[in-house]
Coordinates of C-alpha atoms in Angstrom, one line a residue:
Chain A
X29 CA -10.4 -8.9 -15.0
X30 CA -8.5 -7.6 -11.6
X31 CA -9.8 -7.6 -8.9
X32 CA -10.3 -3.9 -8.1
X33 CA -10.7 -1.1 -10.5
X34 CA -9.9 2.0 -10.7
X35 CA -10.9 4.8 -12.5
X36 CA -9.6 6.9 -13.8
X37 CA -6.6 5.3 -14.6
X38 CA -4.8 9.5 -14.9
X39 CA -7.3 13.0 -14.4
X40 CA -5.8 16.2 -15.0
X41 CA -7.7 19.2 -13.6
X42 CA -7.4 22.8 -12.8
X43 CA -7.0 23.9 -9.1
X44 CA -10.2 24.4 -7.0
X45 CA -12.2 21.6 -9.1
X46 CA -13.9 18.9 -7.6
X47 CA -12.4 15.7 -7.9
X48 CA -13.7 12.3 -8.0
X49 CA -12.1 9.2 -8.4
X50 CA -14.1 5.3 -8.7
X51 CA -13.2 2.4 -7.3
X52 CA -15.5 -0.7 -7.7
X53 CA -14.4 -4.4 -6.5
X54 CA -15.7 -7.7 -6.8
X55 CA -14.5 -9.5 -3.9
X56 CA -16.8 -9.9 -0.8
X57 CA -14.2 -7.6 1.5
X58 CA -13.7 -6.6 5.0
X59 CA -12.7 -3.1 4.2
X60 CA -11.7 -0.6 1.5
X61 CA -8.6 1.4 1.7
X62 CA -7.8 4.5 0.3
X63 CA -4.1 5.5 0.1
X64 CA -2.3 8.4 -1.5
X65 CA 1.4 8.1 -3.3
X66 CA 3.6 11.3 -3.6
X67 CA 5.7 11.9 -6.6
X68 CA 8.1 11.0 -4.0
X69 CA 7.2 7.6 -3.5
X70 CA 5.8 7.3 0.4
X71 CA 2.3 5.6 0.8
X72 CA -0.1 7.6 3.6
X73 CA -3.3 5.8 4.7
X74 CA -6.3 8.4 3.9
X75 CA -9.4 6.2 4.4
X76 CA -10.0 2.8 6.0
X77 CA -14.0 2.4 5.0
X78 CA -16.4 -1.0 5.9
X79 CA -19.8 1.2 5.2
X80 CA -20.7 4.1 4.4
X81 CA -19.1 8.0 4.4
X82 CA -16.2 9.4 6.2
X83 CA -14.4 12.9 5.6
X84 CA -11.2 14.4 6.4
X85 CA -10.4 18.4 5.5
X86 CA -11.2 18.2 2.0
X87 CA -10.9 14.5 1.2
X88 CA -14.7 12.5 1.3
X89 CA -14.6 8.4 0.9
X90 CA -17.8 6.8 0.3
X91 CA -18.5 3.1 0.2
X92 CA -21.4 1.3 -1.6
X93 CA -21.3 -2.5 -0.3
X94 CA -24.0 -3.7 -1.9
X95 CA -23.1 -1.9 -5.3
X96 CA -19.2 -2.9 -4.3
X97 CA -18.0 0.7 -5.1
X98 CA -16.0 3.2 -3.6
X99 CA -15.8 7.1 -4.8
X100 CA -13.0 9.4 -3.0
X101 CA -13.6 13.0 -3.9
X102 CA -11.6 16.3 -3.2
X103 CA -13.4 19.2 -2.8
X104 CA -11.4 22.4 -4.0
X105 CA -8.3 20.6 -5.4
X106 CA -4.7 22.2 -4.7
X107 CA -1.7 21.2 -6.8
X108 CA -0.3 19.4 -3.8
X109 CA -3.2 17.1 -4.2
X110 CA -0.9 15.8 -7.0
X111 CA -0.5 12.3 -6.2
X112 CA -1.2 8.6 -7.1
X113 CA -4.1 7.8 -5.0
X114 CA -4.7 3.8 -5.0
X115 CA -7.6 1.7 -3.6
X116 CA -7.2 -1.5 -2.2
X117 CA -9.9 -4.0 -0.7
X118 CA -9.2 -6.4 2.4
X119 CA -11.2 -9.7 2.3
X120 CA -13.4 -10.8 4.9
X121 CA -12.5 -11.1 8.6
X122 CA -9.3 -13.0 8.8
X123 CA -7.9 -12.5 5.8
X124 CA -4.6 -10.9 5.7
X125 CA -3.8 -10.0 2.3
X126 CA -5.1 -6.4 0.6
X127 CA -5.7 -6.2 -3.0
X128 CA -4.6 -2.9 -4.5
X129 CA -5.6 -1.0 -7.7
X130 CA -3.2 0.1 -9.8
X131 CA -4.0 3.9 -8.9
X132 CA -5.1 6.7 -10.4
X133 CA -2.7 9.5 -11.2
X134 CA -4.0 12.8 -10.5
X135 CA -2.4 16.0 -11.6
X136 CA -3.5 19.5 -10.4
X137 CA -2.8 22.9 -12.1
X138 CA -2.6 26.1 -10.7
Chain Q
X16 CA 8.0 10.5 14.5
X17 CA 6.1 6.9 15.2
X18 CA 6.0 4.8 11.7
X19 CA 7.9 2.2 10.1
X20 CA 11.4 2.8 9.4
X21 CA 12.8 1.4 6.3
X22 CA 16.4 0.7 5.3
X23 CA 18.0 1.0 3.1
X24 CA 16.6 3.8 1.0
X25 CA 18.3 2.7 -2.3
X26 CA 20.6 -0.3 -3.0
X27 CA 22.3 -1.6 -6.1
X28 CA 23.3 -5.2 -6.5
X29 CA 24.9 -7.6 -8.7
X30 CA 23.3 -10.3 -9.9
X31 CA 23.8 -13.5 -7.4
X32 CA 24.3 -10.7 -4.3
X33 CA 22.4 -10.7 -1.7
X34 CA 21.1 -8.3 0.9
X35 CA 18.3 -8.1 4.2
X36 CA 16.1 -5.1 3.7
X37 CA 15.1 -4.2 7.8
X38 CA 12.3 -2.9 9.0
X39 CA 10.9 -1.9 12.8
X40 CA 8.0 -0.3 13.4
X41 CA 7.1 1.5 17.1
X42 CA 3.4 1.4 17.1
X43 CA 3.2 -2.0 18.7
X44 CA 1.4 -3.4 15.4
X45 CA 0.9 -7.1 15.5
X46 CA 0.8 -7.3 12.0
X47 CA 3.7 -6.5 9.2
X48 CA 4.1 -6.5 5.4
X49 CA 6.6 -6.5 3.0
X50 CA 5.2 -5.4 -0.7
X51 CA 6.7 -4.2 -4.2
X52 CA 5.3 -2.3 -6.8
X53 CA 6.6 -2.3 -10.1
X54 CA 5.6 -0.1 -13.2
X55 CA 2.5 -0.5 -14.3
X56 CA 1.4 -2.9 -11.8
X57 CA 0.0 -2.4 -8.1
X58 CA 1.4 -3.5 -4.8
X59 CA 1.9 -7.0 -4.3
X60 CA 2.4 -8.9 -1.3
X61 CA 5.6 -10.5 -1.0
X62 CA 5.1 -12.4 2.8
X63 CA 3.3 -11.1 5.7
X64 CA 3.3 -11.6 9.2
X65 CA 0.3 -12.0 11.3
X66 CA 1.6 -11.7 14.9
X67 CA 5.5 -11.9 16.3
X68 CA 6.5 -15.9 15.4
X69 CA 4.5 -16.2 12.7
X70 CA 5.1 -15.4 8.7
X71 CA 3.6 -16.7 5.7
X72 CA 3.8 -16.5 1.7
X73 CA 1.8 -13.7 -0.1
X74 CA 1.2 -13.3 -3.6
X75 CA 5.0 -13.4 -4.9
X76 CA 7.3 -15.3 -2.2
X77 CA 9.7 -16.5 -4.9
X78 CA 13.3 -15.8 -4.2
X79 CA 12.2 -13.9 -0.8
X80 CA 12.3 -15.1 3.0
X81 CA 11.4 -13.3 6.1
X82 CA 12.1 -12.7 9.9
X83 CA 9.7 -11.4 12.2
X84 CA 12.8 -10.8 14.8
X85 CA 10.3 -9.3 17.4
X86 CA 6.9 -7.6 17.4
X87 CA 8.9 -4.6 16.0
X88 CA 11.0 -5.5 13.4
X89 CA 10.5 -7.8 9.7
X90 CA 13.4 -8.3 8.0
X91 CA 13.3 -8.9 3.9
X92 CA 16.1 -11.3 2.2
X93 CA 17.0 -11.7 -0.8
X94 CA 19.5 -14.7 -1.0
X95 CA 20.3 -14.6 -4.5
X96 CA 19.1 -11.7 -6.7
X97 CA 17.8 -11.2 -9.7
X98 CA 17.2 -8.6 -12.5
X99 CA 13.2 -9.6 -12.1
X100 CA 13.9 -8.4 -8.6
X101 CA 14.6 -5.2 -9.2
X102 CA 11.3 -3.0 -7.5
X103 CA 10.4 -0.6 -5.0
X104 CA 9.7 -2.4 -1.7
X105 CA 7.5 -1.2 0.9
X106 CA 7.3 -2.4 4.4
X107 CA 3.7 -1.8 6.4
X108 CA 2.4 -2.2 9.9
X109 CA -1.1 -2.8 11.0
X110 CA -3.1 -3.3 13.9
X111 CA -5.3 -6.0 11.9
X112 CA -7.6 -7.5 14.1
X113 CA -10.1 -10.6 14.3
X114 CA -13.4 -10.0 14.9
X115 CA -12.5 -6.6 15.5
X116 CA -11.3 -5.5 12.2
X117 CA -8.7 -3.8 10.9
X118 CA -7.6 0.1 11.3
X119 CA -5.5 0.7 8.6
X120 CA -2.0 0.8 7.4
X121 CA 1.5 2.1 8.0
X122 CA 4.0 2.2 5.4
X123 CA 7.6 2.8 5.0
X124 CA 9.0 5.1 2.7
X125 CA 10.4 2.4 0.4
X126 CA 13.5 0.8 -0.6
X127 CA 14.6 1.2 -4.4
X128 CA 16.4 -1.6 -5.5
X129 CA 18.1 -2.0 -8.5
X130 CA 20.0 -5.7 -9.7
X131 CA 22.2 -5.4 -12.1

């Protein structure tokens, strides 16, 4: 069993649906990142999350540490929201290494 | 733009060629990555370095080695390559702290690599 899930693994959904994607661990970690992968292959940083809820624009990241679970969600999806978006979990203080999930691949349609 | 500059883009090798993948980054992050991510699989640490002087083996160091020139630059080399080589890399930058915590990642815009 990895490490860190994902699910789901690809969503397909119309534009101006809300999306939510799952992320559940089973490490003790640090923090949880969120990161988005374009068709054209560069990595952004959306969320860096140790409790709780943040939001930016449309994107939400919650974080359930006792439940080891993260959801991001999209409120009003666009097609550029097309992307791979990937969650990956950082051990606890001092540790160096991040342990990804193989991603979810998202596809919006007009 | 501040980031983490990658090069080269793409490369093709032989097999038994090898070639130093650079990267520098400008935000004065102490700590630097270099991943791949294959098919079907997620990133995977290759080395990281902690602070400038100091590297150390991630998850698949095998046929790798690193230089962490300065604070801004970690260079990738591959001494001899292989088809099993053959990946998109990623370099990343973080401010990763101690106590403190982290505050997330920087990455380059990859390097596909091909071994032939």
């Amino acid at each position: 069993k990895n490490e860190v899930e994902q699910s789901p693994q690809n969503l397909t959904a119309q534009e101006g649906e809300f999306i939510t994607i799952n992320c559940s661990y089973s490490v003790g970690i640090s923090a949880l990142h969120w990161l988005q992968q374009h068709p054209g292959g560069g990595i952004v940083s959306l969320f860096m999350l140790s409790s709780g809820k943040k939001k930016h624009g449309r994107l939400i990241a919650t974080i359930n540490i006792q439940e080891k679970h993260s959801s991001l969600h999209i409120t009003a999806s666009h097609p550029r929201d097309s992307a791979v978006y990937i969650c990956a979990v950082k051990g606890p203080q001092g540790a160096q290494k991040l342990v990804f999930g193989q991603g979810t691949r998202l596809t919006i349609n007009p | 733009n501040a980031g983490v500059t990658q090069t080269p883009k793409f490369q093709v090798l032989k097999t038994g060629q090898s070639m130093t993948l650079q990267c520098a980054q400008d935000m004065n992050h102490n700590s630097m990555y270099w991943y791949r991510q294959d098919p079907g699989m997620g990133l995977r640490l290759i080395y990281y370095s902690a602070s400038e002087g100091t590297t150390d083996k991630g998850e698949v160091p095998n046929g790798y080695n690193v230089s962490r020139l300065n604070k801004r630059e970690f260079s990738l080399r591959l001494e001899s390559a292989a088809p099993s080589q053959t990946s998109v890399y990623f370099c990343a930058s973080s401010e990763a702290g101690g106590a403190g915590g982290d505050y997330g990642y920087t990455f380059g815009s990859g390097t596909r690599l091909t071994v032939v």
